[in-house]
Short mmCIF file of C-alpha atoms and ligand atoms in Angstrom, two decimals:
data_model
loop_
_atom_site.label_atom_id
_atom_site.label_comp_id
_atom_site.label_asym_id
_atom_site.label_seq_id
_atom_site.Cartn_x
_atom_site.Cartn_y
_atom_site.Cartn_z
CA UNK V 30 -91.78 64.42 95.15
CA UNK V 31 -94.74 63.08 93.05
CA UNK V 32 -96.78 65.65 90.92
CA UNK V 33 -100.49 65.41 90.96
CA UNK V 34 -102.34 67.14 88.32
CA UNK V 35 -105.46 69.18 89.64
CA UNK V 36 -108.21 71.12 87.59
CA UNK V 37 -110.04 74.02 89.25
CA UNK V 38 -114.16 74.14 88.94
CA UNK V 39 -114.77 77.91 88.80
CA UNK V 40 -111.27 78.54 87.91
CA UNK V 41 -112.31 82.20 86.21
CA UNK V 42 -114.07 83.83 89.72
CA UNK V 43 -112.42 85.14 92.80
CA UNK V 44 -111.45 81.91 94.42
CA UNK V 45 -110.39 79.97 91.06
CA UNK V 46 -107.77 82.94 90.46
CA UNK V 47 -106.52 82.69 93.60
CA UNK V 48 -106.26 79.05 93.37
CA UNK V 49 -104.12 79.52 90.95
CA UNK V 50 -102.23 82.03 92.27
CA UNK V 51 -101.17 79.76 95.38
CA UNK V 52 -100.46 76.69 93.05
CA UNK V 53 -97.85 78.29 90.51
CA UNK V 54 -94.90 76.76 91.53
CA UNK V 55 -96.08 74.47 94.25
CA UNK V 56 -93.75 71.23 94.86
CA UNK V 57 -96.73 68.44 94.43
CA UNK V 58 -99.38 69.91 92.55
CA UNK V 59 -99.19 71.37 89.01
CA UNK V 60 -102.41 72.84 87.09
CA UNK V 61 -103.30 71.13 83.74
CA UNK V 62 -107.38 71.33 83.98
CA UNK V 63 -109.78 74.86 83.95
CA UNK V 64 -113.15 74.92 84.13
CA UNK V 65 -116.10 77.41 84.22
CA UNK V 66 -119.15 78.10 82.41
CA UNK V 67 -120.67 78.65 79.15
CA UNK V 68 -119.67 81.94 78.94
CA UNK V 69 -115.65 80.90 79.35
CA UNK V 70 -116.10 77.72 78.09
CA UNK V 71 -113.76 76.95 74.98
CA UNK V 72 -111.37 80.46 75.48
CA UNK V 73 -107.61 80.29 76.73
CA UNK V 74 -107.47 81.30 80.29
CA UNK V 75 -105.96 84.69 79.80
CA UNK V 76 -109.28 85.73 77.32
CA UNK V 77 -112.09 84.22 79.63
CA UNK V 78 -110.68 85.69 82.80
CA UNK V 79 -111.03 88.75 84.67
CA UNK V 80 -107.80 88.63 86.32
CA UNK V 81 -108.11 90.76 89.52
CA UNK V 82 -105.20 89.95 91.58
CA UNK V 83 -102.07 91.74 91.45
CA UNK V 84 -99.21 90.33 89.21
CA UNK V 85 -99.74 88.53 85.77
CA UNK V 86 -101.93 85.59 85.20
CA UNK V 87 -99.06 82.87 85.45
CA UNK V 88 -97.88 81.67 81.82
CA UNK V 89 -98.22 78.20 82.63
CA UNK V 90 -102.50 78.82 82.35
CA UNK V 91 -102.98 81.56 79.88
CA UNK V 92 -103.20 79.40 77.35
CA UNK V 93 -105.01 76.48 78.85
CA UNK V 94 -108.79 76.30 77.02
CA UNK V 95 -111.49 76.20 79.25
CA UNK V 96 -113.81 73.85 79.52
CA UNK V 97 -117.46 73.02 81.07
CA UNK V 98 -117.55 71.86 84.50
CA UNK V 99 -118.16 67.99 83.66
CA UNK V 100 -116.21 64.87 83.74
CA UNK V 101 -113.74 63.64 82.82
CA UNK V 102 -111.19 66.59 83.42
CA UNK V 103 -107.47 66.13 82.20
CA UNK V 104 -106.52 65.74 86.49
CA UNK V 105 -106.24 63.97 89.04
CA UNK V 106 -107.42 65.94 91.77
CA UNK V 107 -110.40 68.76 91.61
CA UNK V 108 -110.29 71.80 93.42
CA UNK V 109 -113.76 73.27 93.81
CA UNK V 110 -115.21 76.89 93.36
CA UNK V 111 -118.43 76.59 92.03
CA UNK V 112 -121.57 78.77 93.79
CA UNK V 113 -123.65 76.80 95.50
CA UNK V 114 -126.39 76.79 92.87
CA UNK V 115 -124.31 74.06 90.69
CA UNK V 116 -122.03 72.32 92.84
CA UNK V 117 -123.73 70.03 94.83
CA UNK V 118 -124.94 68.23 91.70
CA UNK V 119 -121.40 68.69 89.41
CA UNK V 120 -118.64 67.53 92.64
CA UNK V 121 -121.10 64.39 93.06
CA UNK V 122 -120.33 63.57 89.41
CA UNK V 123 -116.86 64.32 89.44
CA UNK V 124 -116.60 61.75 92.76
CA UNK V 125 -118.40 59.52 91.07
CA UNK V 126 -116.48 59.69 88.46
CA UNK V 127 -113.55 58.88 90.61
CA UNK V 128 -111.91 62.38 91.17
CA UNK V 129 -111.00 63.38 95.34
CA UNK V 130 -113.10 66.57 95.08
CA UNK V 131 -112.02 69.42 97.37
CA UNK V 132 -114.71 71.85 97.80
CA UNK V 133 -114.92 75.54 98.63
CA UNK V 134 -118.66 75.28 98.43
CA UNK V 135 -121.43 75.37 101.07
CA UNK V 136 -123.21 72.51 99.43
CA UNK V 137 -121.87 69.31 101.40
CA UNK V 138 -120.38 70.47 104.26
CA UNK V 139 -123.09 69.78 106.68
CA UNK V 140 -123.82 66.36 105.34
CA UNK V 141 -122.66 63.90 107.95
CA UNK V 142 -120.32 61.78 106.04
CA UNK V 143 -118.29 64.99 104.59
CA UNK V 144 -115.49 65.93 106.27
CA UNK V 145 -115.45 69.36 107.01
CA UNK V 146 -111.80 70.41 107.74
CA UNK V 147 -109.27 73.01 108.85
CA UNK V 148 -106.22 70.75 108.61
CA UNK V 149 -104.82 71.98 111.90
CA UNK V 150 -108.28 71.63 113.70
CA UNK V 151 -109.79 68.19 112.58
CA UNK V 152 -106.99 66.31 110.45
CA UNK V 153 -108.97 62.85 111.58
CA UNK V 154 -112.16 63.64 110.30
CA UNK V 155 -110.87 62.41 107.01
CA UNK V 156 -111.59 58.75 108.10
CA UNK V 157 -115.15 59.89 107.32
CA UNK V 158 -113.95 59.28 103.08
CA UNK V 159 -114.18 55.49 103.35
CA UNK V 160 -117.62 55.54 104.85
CA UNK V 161 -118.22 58.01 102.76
CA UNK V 162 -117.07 56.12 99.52
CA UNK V 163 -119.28 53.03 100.84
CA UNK V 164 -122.69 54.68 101.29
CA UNK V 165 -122.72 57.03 97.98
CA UNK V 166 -120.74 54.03 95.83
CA UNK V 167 -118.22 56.35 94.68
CA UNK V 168 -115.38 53.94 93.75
CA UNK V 169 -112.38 55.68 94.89
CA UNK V 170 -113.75 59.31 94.08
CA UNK V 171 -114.92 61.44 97.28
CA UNK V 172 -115.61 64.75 98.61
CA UNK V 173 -114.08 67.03 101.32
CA UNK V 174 -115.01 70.51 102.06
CA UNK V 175 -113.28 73.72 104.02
CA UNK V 176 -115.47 75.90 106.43
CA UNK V 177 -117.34 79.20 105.58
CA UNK V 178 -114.56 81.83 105.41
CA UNK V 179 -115.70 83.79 108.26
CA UNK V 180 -116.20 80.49 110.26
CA UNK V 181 -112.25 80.12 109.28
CA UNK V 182 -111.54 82.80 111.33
CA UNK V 183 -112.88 82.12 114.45
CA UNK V 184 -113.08 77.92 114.35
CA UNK V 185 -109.43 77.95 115.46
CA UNK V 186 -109.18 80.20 118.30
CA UNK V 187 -112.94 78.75 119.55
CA UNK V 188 -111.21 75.05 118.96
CA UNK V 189 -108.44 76.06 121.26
CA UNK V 190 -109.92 77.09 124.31
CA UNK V 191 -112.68 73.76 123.98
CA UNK V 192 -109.86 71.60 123.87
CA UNK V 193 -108.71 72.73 127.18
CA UNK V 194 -111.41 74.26 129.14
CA UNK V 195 -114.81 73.88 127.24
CA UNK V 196 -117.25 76.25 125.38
CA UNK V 197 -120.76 76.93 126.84
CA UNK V 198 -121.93 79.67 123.99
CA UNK V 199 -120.37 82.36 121.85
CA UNK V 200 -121.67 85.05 120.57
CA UNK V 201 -119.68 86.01 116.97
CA UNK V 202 -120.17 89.75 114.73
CA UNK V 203 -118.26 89.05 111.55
CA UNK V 204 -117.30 92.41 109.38
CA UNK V 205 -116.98 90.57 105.89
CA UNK V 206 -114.37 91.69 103.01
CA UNK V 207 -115.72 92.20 99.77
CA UNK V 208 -113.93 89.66 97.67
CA UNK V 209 -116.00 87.13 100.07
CA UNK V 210 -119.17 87.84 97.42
CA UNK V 211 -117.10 86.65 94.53
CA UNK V 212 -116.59 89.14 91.36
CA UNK V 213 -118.17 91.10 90.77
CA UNK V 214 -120.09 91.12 94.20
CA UNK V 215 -121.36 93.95 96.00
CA UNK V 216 -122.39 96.96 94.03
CA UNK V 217 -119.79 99.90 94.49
CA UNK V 218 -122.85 101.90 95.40
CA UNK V 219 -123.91 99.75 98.10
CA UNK V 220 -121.05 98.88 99.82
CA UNK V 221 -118.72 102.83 99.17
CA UNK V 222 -119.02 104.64 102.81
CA UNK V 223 -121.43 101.64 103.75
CA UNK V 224 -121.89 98.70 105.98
CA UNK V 225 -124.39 96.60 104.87
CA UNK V 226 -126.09 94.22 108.10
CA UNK V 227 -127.00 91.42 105.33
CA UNK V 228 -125.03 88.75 103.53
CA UNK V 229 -127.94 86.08 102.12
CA UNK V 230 -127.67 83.04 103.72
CA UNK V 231 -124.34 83.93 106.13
CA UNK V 232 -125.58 83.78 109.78
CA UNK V 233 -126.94 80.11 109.76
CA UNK V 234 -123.38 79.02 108.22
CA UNK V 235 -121.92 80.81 110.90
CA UNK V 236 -124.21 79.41 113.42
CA UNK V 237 -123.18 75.66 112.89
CA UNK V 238 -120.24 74.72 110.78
CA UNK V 239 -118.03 75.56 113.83
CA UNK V 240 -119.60 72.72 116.00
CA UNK V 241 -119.26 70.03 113.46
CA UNK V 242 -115.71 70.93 112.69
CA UNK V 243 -114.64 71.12 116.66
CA UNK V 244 -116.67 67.80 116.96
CA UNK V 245 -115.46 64.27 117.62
CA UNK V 246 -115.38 61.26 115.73
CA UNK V 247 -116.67 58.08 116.86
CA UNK V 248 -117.50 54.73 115.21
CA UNK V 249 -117.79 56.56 112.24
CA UNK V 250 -119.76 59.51 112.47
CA UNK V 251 -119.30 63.00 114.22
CA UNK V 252 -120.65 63.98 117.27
CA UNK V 253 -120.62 67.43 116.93
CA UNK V 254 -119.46 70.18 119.35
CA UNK V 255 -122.52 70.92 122.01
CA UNK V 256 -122.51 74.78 122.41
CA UNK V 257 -124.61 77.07 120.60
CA UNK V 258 -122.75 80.33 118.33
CA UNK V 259 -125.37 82.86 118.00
CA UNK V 260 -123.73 85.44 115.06
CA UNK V 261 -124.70 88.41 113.09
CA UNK V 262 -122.86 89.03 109.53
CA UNK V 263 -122.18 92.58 108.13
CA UNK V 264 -120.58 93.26 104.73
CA UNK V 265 -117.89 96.07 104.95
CA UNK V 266 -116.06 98.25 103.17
CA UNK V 267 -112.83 96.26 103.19
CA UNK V 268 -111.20 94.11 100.08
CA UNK V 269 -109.95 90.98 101.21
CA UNK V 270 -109.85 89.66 105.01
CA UNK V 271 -112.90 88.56 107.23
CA UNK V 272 -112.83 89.91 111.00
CA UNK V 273 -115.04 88.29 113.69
CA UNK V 274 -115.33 90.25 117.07
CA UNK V 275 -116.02 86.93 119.34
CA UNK V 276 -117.67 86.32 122.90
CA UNK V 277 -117.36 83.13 124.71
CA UNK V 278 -118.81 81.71 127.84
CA UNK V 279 -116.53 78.39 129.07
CA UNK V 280 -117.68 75.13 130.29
CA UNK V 281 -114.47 75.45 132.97
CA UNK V 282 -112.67 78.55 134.42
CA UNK V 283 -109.88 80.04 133.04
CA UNK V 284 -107.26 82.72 133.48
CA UNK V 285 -107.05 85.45 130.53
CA UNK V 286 -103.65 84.06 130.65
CA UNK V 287 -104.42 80.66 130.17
CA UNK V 288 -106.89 81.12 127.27
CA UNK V 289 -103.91 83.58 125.18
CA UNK V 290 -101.25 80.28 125.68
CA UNK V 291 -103.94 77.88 124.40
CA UNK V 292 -104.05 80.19 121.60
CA UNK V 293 -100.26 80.33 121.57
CA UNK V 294 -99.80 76.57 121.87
CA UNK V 295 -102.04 75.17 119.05
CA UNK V 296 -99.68 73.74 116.39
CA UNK V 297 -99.02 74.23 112.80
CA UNK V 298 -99.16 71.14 110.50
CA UNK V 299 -95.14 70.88 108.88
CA UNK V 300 -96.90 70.41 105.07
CA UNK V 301 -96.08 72.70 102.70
CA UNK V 302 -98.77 75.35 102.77
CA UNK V 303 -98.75 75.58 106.63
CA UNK V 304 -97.78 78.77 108.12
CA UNK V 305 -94.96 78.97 110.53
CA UNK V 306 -97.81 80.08 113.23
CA UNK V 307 -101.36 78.84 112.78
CA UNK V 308 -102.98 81.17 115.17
CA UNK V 309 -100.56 84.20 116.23
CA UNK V 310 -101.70 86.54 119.16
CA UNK V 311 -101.40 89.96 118.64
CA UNK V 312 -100.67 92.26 121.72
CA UNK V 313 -101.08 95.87 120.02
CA UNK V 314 -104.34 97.49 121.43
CA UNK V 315 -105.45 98.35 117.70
CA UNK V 316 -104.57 94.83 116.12
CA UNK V 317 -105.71 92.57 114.12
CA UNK V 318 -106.52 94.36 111.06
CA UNK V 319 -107.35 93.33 107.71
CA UNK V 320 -105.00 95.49 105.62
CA UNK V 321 -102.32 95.21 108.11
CA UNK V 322 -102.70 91.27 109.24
CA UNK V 323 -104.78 89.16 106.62
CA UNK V 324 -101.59 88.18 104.53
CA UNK V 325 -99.83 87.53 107.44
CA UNK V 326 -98.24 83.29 107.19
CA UNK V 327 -99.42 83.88 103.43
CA UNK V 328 -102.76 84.72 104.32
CA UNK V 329 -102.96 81.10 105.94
CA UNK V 330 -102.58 82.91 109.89
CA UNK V 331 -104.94 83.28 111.98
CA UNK V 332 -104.32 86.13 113.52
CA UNK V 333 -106.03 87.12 116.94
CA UNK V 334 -105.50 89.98 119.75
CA UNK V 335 -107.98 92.03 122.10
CA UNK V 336 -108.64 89.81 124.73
CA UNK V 337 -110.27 90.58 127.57
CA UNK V 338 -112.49 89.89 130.56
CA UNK V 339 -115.94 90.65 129.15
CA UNK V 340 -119.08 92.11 131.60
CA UNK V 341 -121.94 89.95 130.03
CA UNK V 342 -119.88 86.47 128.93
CA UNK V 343 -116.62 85.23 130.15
CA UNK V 344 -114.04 86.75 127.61
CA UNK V 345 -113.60 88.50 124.42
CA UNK V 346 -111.50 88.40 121.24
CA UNK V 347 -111.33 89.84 117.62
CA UNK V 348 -109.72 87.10 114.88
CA UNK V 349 -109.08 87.36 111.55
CA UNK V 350 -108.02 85.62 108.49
CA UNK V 351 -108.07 86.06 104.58
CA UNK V 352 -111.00 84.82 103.02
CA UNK V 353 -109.85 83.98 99.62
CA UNK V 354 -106.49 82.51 101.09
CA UNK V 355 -107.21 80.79 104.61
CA UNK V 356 -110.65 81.15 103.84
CA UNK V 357 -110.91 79.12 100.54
CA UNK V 358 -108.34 78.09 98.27
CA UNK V 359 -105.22 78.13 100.38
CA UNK V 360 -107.52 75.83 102.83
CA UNK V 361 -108.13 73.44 99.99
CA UNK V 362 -104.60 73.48 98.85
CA UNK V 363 -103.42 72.72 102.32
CA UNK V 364 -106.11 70.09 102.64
CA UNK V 365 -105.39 68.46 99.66
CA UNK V 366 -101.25 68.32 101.46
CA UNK V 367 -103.18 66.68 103.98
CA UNK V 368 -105.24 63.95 102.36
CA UNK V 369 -101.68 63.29 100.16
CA UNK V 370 -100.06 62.87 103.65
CA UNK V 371 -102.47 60.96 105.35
CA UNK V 372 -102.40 58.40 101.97
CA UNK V 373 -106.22 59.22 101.37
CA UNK V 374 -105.27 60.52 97.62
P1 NAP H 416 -117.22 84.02 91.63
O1 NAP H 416 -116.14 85.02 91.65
O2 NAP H 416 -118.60 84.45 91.29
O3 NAP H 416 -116.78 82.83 90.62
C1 NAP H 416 -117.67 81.81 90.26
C2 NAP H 416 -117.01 80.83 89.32
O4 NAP H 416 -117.94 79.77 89.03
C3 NAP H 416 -116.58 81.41 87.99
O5 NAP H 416 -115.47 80.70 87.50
C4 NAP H 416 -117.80 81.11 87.10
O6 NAP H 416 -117.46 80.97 85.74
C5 NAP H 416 -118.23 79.77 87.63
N1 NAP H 416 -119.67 79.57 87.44
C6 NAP H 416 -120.69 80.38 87.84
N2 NAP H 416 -121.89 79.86 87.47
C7 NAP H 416 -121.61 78.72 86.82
C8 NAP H 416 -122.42 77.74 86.16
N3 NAP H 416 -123.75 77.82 86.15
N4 NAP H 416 -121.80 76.69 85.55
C9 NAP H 416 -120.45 76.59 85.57
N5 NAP H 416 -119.64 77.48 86.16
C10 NAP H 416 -120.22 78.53 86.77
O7 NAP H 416 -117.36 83.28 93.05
P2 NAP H 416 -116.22 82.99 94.17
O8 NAP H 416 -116.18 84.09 95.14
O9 NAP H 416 -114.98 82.55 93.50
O10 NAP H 416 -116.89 81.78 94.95
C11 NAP H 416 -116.89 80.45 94.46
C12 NAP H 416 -117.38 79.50 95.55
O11 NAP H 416 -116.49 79.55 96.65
C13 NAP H 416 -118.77 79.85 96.09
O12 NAP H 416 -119.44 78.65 96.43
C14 NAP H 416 -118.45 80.63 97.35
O13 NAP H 416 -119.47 80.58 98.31
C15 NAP H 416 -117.21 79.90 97.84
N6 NAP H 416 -116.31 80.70 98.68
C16 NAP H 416 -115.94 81.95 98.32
C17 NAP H 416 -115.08 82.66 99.15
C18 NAP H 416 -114.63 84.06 98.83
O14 NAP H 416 -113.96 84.67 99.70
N7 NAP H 416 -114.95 84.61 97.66
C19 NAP H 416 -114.59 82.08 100.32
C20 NAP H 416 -114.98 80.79 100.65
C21 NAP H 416 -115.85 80.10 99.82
P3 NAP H 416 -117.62 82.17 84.66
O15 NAP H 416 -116.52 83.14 84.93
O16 NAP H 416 -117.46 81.45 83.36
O17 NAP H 416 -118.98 82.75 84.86
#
């Protein structure tokens, strides 16, 4: 199997660790480029990181040097984790420097000719890269993005039951981890025997990015998904693993039994980072839970349970995922198995 060699923007924070976590000792990709800011710039690994997940920082990176988040890198793919503030105008640069840039980032993943993808969901919407490639002249370089990592959670299940019966509206509550502010995040004294009702700039993320990633693709654009997600987005006191309580009114009736086999149906993709189940239906009365169900498939399940008949909208469901994992870099990863399979990179 051919090895590509990928550098990680942001490879010091919470998603760049975990990044390359998931990649030590994957079959196509090895790690050969790190990148952060001035403050890492020019250390090994091992001294400019934090390292805050359990086990060692793998040996094959401590004692890679840093270096600042501009082309050219020492890869051939880049994995992106920069905050929003510098990576819309860095990943252009690295595309147009002729790098596939796979982005955990908010900054393109509404524009129209970026795919936005859950590999599972919306596999096609990478035919968007050539137009892409055309209208920003970026030579063989291009960018793809993965969803918010609450919208993760929920896409899947809400792409599920639209496929087979339509979505009118949904109403979604997310209860956000921690590690989804980055390191170091949320103030111990804010968040300790809290929940905070406020992550800046969440709810309008939540709002949309489901409706272009359940959307269709014609002639070259995507029509997005016509249903309206109304959310609200509280930070709790919870490490890793986002959990949205969801409400859905449907376009077409539907059993309770019919909408837990469209869940049960959907398929896993057979590429290396896919999880035996994509979404897996819980029937415990207490379940899902983060501590208990967000590493579940690797952290790259979806895990979902609680449905019911609901009095105000049609039905009800709680899903979760891991927002560092399914939520951002193990989403990248597997979408960079994708665009490998599909011949894109
Ligand atoms: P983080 O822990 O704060 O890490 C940020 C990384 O970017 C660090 O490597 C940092 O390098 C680097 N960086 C910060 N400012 C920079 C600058 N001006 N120039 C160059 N490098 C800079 O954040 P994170 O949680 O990993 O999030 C990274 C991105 O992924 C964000 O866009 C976030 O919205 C998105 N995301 C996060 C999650 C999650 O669960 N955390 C999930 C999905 C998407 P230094 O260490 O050198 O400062």
């Amino acid at each position: 199997m051919k090895k590509y060699r990928v550098g990680i923007l942001g490879a010091t924070g919470t998603v760049g660790q975990r990044f390359i976590q998931l990649l030590e000792g994957h079959p196509q990709f090895e790690v050969t480029a790190l990148a952060a800011s001035d403050r890492s710039a020019g250390k090994p690994y091992a001294e400019a990181c934090a390292w805050k997940l359990n086990g060692a920082i793998p040996e094959s990176v401590r004692e890679i040097v840093v270096v600042p988040i501009e082309p050219p890198l020492d890869c051939d793919i880049v994995f992106s984790s920069l905050p929003s503030s510098v990576a819309r105008e860095t990943e252009e640069a690295f595309a147009r420097a002729g790098y596939p840039v796979i982005s955990n980032s908010s900054s393109y993943r509404m524009d129209e000719d970026v795919p936005l993808l859950i590999a599972e969901v919306n596999p096609d919407h990478v035919d968007l890269i050539p137009e892409q490639q055309k209208k920003r002249g970026f030579g063989k370089g291009f960018i793809v993005t993965n969803p918010n990592c609450a919208v993760v959670s929920f896409a899947p299940p809400l792409a599920a039951i639209h496929r087979k019966f339509g979505i009118e509206s949904a109403v979604v509550t997310t209860m956000q981890a921690i590690s989804g502010a980055g390191y170091p995040g949320v103030a111990s004294m804010d968040i300790v025997d809290n929940v905070v009702p406020y992550i800046a700039g969440e709810e309008p993320k939540v709002e949309t990015e489901a409706q272009k990633i359940l959307g269709t693709l014609t002639n070259g654009a995507i029509e997005k998904a016509d249903f309206a997600v109304s959310a609200q987005c509280f930070r709790v006191n919870v490490l890793d693993g986002h959990t949205c309580a969801v409400r859905v009114n449907l376009a077409e009736k539907a059993t309770l039994e019919d909408i837990v086999a469209a869940m049960k149906e959907f398929p896993s993709l057979g590429l290396h980072s896919s999880p035996a189940r994509f979404i897996d239906v819980l029937d415990e009365p207490s379940r899902p839970q983060p501590r208990l169900d967000r590493d579940s498939g690797n952290g790259m399940t979806i895990t979902v349970g609680r449905f019911f008949p609901d009095t105000v909208f049609d039905y009800r469901f709680v899903a979760l995922s891991h927002n560092t994992v399914r939520g951002a870099a193990g989403s990248a990863i597997l979408n960079a198995e994708l665009l490998i399979d599909r011949r894109m990179i």
